[in-house]
CSV table of C-alpha atoms in Angstrom, one decimal:
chain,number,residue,atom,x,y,z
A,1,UNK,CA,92.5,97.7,124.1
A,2,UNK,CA,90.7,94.1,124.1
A,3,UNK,CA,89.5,92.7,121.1
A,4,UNK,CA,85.9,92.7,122.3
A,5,UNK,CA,86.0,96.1,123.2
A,6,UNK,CA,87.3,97.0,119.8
A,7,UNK,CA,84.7,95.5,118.1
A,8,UNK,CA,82.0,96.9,120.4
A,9,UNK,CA,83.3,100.7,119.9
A,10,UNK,CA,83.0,99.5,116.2
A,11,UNK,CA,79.2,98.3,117.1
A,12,UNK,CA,78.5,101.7,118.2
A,13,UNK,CA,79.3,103.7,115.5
A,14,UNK,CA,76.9,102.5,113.2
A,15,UNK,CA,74.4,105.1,114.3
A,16,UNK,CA,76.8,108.0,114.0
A,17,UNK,CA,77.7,106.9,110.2
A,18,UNK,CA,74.0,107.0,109.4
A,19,UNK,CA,73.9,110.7,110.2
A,20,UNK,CA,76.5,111.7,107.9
A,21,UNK,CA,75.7,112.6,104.5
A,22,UNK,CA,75.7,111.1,101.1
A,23,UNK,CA,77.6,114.7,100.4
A,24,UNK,CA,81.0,114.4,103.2
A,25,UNK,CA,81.0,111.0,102.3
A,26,UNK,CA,81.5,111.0,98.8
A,27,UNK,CA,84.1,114.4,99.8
A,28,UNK,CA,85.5,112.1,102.2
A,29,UNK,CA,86.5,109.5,99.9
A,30,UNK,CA,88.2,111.8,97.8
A,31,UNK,CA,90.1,113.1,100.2
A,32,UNK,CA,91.6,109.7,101.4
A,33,UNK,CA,92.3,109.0,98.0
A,34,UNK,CA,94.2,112.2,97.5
A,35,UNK,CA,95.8,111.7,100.8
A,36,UNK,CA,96.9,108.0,99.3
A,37,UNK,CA,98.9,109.4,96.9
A,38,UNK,CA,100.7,112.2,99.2
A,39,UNK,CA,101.3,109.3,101.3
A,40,UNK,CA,103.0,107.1,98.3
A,41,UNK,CA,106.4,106.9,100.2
A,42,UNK,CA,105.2,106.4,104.0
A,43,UNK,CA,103.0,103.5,102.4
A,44,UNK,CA,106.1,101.8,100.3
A,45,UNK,CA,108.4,102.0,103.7
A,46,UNK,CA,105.6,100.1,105.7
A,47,UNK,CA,105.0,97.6,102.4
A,48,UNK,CA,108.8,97.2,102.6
A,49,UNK,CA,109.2,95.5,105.9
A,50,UNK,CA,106.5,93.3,105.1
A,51,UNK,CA,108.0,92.2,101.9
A,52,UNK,CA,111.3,91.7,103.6
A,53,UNK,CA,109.1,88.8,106.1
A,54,UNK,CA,108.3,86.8,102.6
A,55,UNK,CA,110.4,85.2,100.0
A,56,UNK,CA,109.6,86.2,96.9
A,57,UNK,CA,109.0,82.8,95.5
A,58,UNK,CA,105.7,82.9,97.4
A,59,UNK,CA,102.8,83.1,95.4
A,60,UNK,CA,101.4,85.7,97.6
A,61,UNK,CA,104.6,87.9,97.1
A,62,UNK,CA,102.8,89.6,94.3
A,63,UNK,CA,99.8,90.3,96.0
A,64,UNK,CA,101.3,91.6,99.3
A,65,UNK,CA,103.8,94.5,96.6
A,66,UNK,CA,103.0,97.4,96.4
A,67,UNK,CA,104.2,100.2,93.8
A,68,UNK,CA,104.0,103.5,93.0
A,69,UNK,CA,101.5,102.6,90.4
A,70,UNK,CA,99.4,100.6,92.4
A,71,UNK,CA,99.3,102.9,95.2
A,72,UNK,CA,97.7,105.3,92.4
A,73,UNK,CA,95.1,102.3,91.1
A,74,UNK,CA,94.0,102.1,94.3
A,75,UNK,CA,93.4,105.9,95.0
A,76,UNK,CA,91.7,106.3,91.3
A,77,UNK,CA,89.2,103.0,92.2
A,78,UNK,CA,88.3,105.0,95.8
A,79,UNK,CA,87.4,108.1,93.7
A,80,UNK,CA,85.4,105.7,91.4
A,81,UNK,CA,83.4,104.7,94.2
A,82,UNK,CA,83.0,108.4,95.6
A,83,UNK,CA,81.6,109.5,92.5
A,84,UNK,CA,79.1,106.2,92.0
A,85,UNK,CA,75.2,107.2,93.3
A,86,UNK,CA,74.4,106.1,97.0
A,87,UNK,CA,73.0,102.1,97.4
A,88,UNK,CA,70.6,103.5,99.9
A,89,UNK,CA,67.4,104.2,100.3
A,90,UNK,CA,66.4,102.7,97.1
A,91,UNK,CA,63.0,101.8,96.7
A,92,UNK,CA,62.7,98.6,96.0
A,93,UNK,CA,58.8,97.6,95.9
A,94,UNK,CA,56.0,99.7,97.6
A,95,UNK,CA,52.5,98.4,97.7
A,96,UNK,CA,49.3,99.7,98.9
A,97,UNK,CA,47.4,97.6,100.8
A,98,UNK,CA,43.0,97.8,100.7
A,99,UNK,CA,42.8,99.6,104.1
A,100,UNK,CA,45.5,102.6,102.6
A,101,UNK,CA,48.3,101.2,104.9
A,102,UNK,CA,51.7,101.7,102.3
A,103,UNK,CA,54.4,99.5,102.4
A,104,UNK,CA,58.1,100.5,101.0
A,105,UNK,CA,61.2,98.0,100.7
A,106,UNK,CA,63.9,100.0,100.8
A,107,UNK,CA,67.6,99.4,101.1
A,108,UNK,CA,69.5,99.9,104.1
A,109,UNK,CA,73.0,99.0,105.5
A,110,UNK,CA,73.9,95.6,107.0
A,111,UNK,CA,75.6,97.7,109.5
A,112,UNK,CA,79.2,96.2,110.2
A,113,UNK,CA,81.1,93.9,108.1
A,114,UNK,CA,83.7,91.9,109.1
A,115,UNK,CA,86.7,91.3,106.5
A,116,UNK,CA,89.2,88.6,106.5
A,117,UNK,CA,91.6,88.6,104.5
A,118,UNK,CA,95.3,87.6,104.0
A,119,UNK,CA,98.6,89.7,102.0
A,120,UNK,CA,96.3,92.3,100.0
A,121,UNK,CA,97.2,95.3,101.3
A,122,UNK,CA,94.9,96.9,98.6
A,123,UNK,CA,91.8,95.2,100.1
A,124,UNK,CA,92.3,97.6,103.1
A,125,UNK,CA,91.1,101.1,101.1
A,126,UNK,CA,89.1,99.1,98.9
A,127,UNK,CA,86.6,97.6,101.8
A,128,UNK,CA,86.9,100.8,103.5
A,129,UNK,CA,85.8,102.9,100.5
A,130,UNK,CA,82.9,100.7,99.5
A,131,UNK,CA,82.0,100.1,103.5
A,132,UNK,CA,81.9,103.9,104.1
A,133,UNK,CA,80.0,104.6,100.4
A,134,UNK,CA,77.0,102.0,101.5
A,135,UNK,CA,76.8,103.1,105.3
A,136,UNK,CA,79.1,100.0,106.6
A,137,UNK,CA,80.8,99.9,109.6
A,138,UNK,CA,84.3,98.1,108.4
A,139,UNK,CA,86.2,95.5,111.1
A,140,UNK,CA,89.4,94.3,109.0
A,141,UNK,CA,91.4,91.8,110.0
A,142,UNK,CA,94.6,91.7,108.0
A,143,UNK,CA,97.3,88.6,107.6
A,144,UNK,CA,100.3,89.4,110.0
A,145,UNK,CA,102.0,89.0,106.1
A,146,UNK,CA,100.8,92.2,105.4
A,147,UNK,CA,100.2,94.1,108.7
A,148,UNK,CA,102.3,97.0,108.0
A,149,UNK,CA,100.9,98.4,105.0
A,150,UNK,CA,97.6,98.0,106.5
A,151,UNK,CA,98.3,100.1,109.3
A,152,UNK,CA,99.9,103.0,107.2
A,153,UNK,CA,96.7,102.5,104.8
A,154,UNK,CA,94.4,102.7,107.4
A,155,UNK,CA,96.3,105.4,109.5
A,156,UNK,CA,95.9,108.0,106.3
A,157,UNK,CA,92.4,107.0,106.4
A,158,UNK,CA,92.2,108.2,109.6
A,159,UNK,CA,93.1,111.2,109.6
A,160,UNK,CA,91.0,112.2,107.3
A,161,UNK,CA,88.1,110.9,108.7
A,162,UNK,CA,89.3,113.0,112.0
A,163,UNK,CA,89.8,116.1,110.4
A,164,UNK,CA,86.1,115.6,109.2
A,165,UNK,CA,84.9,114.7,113.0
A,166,UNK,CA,84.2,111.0,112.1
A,167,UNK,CA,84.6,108.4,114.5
A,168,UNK,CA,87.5,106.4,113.2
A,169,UNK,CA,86.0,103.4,114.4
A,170,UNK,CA,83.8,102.5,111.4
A,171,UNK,CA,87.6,102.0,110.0
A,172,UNK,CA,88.5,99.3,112.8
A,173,UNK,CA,91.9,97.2,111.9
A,174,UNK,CA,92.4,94.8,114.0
A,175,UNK,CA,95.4,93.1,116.1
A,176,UNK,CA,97.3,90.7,113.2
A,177,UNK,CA,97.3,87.8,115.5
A,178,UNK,CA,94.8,84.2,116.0
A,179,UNK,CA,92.9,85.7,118.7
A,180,UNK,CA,91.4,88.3,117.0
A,181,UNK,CA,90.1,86.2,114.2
A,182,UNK,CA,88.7,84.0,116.4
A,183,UNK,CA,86.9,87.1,118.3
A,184,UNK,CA,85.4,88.6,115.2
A,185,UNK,CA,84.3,85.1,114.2
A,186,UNK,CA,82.1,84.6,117.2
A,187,UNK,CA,81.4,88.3,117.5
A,188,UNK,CA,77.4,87.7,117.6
A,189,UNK,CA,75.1,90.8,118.6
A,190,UNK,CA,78.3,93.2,117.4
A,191,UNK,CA,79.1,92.3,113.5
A,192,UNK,CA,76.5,91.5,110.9
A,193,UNK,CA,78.7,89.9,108.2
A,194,UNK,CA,81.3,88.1,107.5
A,195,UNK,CA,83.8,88.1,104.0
A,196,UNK,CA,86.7,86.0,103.9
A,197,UNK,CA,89.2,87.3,100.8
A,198,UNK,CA,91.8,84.5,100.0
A,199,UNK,CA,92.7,81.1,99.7
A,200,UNK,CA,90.5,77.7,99.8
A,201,UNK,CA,91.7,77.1,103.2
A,202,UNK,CA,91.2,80.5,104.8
A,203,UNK,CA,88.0,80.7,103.4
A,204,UNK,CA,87.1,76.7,104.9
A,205,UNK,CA,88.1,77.9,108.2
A,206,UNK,CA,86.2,81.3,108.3
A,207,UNK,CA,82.9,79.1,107.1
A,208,UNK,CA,83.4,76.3,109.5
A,209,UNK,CA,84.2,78.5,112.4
A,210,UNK,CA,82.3,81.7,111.6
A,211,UNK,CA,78.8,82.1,114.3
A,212,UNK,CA,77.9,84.6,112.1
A,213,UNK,CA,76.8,84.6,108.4
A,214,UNK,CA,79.4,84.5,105.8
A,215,UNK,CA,80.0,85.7,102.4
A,216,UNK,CA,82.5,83.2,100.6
A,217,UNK,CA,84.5,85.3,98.1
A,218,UNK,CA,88.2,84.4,96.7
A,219,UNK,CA,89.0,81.0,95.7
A,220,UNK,CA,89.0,81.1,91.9
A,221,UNK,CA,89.9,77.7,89.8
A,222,UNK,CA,89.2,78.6,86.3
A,223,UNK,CA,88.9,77.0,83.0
A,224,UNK,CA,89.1,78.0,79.5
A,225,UNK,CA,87.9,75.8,77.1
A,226,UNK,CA,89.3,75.8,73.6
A,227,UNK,CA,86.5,74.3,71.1
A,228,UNK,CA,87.1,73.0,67.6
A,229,UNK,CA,85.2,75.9,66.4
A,230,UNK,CA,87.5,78.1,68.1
A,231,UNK,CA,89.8,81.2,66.7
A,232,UNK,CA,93.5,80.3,67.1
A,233,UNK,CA,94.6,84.2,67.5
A,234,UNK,CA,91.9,84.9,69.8
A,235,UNK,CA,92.0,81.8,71.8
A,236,UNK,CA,95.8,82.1,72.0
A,237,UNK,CA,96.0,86.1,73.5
A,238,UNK,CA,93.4,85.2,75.8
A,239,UNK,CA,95.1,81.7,77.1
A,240,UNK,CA,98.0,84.2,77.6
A,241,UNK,CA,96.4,86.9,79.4
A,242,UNK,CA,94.3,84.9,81.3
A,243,UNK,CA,97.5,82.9,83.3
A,244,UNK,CA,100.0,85.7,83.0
A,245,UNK,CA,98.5,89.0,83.5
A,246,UNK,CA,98.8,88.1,87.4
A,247,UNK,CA,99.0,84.6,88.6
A,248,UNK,CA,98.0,85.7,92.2
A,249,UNK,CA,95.4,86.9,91.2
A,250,UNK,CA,91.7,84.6,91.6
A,251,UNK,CA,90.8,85.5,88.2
A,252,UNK,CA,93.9,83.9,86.7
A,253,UNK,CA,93.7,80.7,84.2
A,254,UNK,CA,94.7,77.4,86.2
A,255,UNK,CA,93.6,74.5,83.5
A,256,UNK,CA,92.9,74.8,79.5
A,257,UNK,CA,90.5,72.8,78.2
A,258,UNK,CA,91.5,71.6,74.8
A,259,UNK,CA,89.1,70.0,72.0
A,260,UNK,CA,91.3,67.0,70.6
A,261,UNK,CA,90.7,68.3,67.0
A,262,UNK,CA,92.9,71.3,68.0
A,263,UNK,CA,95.8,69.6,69.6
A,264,UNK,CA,97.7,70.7,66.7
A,265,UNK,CA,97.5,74.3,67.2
A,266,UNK,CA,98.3,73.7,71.1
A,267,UNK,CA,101.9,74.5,70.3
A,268,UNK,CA,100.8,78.2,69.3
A,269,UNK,CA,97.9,78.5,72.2
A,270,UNK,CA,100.8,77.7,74.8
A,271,UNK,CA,103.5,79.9,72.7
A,272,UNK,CA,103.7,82.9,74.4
A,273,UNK,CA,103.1,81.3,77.6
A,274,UNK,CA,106.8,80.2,77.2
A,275,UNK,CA,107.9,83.5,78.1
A,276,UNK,CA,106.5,83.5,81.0
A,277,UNK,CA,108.1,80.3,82.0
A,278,UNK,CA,104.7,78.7,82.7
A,279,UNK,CA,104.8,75.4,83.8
A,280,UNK,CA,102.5,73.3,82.2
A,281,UNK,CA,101.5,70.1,83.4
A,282,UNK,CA,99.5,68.0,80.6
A,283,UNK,CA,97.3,65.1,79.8
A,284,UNK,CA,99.2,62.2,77.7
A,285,UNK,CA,97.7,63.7,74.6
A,286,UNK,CA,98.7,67.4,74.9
A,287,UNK,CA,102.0,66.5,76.3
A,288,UNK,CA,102.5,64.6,73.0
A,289,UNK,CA,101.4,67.6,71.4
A,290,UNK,CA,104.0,69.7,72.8
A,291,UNK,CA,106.8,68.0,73.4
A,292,UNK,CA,108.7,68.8,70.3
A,293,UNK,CA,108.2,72.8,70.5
A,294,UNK,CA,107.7,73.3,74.5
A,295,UNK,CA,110.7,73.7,76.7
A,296,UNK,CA,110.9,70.3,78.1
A,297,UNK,CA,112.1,72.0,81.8
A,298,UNK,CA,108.7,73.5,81.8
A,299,UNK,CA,106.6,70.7,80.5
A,300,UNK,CA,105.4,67.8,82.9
A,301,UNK,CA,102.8,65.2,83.0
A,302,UNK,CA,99.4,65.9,84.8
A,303,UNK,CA,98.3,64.1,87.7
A,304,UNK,CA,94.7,64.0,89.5
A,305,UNK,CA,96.3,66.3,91.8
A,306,UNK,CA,97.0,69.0,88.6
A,307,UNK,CA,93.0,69.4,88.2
A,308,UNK,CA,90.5,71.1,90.8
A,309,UNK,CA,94.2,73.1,92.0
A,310,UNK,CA,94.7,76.9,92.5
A,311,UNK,CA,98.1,77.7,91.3
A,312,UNK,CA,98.2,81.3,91.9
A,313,UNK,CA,101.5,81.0,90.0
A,314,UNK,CA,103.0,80.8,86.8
A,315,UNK,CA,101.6,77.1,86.7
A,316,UNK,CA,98.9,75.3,84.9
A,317,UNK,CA,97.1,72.1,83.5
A,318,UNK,CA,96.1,70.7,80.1
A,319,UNK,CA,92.8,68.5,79.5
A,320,UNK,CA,92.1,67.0,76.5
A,321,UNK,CA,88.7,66.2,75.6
A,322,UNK,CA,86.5,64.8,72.6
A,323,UNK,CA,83.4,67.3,72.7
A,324,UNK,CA,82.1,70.1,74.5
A,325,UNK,CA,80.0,67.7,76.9
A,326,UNK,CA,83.1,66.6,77.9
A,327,UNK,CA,84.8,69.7,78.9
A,328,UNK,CA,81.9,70.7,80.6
A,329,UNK,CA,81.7,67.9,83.0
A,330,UNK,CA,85.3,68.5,84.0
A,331,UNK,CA,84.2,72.1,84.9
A,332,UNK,CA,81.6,70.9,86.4
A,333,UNK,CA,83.8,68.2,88.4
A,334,UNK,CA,87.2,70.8,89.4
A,335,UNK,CA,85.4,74.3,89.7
A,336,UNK,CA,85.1,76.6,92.1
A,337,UNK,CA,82.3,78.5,90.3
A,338,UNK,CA,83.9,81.8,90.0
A,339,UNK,CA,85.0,82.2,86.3
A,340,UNK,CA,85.1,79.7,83.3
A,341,UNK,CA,85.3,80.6,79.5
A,342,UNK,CA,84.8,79.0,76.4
A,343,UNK,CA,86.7,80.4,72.6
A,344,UNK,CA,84.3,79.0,70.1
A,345,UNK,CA,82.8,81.0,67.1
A,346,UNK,CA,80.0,78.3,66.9
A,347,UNK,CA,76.9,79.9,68.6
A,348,UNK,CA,75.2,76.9,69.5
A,349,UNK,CA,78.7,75.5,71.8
A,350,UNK,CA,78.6,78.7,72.7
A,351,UNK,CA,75.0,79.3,74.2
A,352,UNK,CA,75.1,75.7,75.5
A,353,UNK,CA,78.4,76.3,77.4
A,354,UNK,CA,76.7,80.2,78.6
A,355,UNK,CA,73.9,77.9,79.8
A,356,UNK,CA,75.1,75.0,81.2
A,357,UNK,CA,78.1,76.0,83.5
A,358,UNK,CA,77.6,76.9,87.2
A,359,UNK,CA,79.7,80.1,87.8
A,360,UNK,CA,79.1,83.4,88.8
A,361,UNK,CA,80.7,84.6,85.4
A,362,UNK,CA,81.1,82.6,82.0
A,363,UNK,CA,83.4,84.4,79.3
A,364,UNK,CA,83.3,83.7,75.5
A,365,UNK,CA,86.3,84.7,74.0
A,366,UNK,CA,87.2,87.1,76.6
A,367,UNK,CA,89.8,86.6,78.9
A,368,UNK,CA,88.9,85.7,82.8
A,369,UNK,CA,90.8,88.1,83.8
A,370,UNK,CA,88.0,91.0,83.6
A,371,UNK,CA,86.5,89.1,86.9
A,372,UNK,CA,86.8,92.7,88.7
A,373,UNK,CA,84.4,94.8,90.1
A,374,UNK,CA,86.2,98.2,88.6
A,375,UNK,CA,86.5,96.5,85.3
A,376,UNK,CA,82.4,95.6,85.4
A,377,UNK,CA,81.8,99.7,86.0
A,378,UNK,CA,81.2,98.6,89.5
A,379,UNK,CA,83.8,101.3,90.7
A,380,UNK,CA,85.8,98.7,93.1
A,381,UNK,CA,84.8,95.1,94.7
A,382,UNK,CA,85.0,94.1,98.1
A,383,UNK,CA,85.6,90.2,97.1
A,384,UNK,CA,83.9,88.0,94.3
A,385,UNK,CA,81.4,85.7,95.9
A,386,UNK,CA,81.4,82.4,94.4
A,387,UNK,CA,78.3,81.0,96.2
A,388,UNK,CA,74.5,81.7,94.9
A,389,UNK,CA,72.9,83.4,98.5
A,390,UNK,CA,72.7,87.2,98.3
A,391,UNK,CA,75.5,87.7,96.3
A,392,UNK,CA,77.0,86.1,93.3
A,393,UNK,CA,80.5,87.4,91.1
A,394,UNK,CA,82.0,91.0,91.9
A,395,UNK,CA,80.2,92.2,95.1
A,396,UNK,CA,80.4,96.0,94.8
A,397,UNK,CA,77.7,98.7,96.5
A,398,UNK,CA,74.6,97.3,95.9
A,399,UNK,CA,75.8,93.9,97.1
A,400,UNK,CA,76.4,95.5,100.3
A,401,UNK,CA,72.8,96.6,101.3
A,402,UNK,CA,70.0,94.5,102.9
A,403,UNK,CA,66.3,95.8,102.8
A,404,UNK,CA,63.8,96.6,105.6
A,405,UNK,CA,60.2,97.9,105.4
A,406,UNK,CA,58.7,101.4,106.2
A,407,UNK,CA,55.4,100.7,107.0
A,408,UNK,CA,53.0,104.0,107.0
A,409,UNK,CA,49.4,104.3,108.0
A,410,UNK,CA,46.6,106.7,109.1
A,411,UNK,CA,45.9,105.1,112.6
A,412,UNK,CA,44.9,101.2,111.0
A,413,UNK,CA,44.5,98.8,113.5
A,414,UNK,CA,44.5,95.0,113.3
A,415,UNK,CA,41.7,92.8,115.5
């Protein structure tokens, strides 16, 4: 079947996914999820082949695995989301006018969302899950990195949805190749919205080529900046966390900020980074600092080009700066506005650095790594939009409504 007709079928089913209720959709839901985790080994077999297309020094090698275990995460964050209260229908405002005419705002569906995104095969039941919860119509569009595990995911998804008498088209997966995505990018008149999930440059090209609005999500270059007022245990787990927990992740630490009064505790801040074999690349002052209790394999000097970068590895940069005002004019300078941090125990540095940076979430000694729509209590995320229209941070349910007005009367006219 042609792309176009593909996305038309998807087009049409809007109005059948209104008429189901809030009820089989949340029963829905749960079944997938259940049918996730009968499926474990089908799912691991299709994530296989695609793993055996990638070297696994690829930074996106991580993203693209699946595991038993993750296979489970992702079934428990779908039963989140079937057990979180409808987005629709909310009232948002209602007003009535002198003459008695009332007017609601109410929530509604945008109707179908478009989802680019590259080796994640867990995006697949996440979009679909929070898609099918707010009324959405989903159109994915996988990375050929990743095309087999999306087609087992989405194939258990639709058999559920069969055995339920659902048209499987509000679960559209398209073909993996170029000509798809440049199909759903012009798709005007059949998709309502665009989300890109994944790297600077996938997320350039859907906005520059896109004819149809466009949610930026993904890109994540964040900062933690260590003040003098900061706690050395804290500062250090969190550092830690923050770069290692997953380096593929967005959420993960690319450059620590250092105040130069503490550039004598840097060796313990970047300790238990060492087991990780992080690379770190460091100003001329923190490379000083290290250089007698860092492995020297792993230790390099920064350039420009070690600031502003995405590592999504185990890589990362040092900065050393004389005051707060300083370390906030580099974020200001290198970020990508998705997640920045600050471990201070002054409450003025603090409140100023809450205040000042431009993100859609700034920590204080917490680790960036909680930039997650299940770890907010939003159930699951469909992408965390770093620009400031509609949607800002984790974009969960109610991100993925729009509003009309229902307009009733008792026979007003207008002259």
């Amino acid at each position: 079947m042609k792309t176009n007709q593909i996305l038309q079928n998807a087009a049409e089913s809007v109005s059948s996914l209104q008429m189901i209720s809030d009820q089989t959709i949340s029963q829905v839901l749960l079944e997938v999820a259940s049918s996730l985790r009968d499926a474990t080994d089908a799912i691991l077999a299709a994530n296989a082949l695609d793993l055996e297309r990638m070297s696994p020094d690829n930074p996106k090698y991580d993203r693209l695995r699946l595991t038993p275990e993750r296979i489970a995460g992702i079934a428990s964050d779908m039963e989140n989301v079937a057990g979180l209260p409808s987005p629709l229908g909310k009232v948002l405002s209602k007003d009535i006018r002198p003459n008695g005419m009332t007017i609601k705002k109410i929530t509604v569906p945008f109707g179908v969302i478009g989802v680019i995104y590259e080796a994640r095969p867990n995006v697949t039941a996440d979009v679909f899950s929070l898609c099918f919860r707010s009324g959405n119509v989903c159109v994915l569009k996988g990375g050929s990195d990743a095309d087999d595990s999306s087609r087992a995911i989405v194939s258990v998804i639709h058999k559920v949805l069969e055995s339920h008498g659902i048209d499987t088209a509000v679960c559209t997966l398209l073909p993996a190749d170029r000509e798809a995505a440049a199909e759903l990018l012009g798709a005007v008149g059949l998709v309502d919205l665009i989300i890109p999930r994944g790297s600077s440059s996938l997320i350039n090209f859907v906005r520059d080529n896109a004819r149809i609005p466009v949610i930026e999500t993904g890109a994540g270059i964040c900062h933690t900046y260590f003040d003098k007022a900061g706690d050395l245990d804290k500062g250090a787990a969190i550092v830690n966390n923050a770069k290692t927990r997953r380096v593929s992740v967005c959420n993960a630490l690319d450059c620590l900020i250092v105040h130069q009064d503490r550039l004598q505790d840097l060796p313990k801040i970047c300790s238990a980074l060492k087991e990780s074999d992080v690379i770190i690349y460091a100003d001329s002052q923190a490379y000083v600092a290290l250089e007698s209790s860092y492995p020297s394999e792993l230790l390099k000097h920064a350039t420009e080009e070690s600031f502003g970068t995405e590592f999504l590895d185990y890589k990362m940069s040092i900065r050393t700066v004389e005051s707060v005002q300083e370390a906030l004019k580099h974020i200001s300078r290198y970020s990508s506005k998705h997640s920045e941090c600050i471990v201070s125990e002054d409450p003025e540095t603090v409140a100023l650095f809450q205040k000042t940076v431009d993100a859609a979430c700034v920590y204080a000694n917490v680790s960036t790594a909680f930039t997650d729509g299940a770890q907010f209590g939003f159930g699951a995320e469909i992408g965390i939009s770093t620009q400031k229209l509609h949607a800002r941070g984790p974009m969960a349910l109610p991100e993925l409504t729009t509003y009309k007005y229902i307009i009733k009367g008792t026979g007003q006219t207008r002259w």
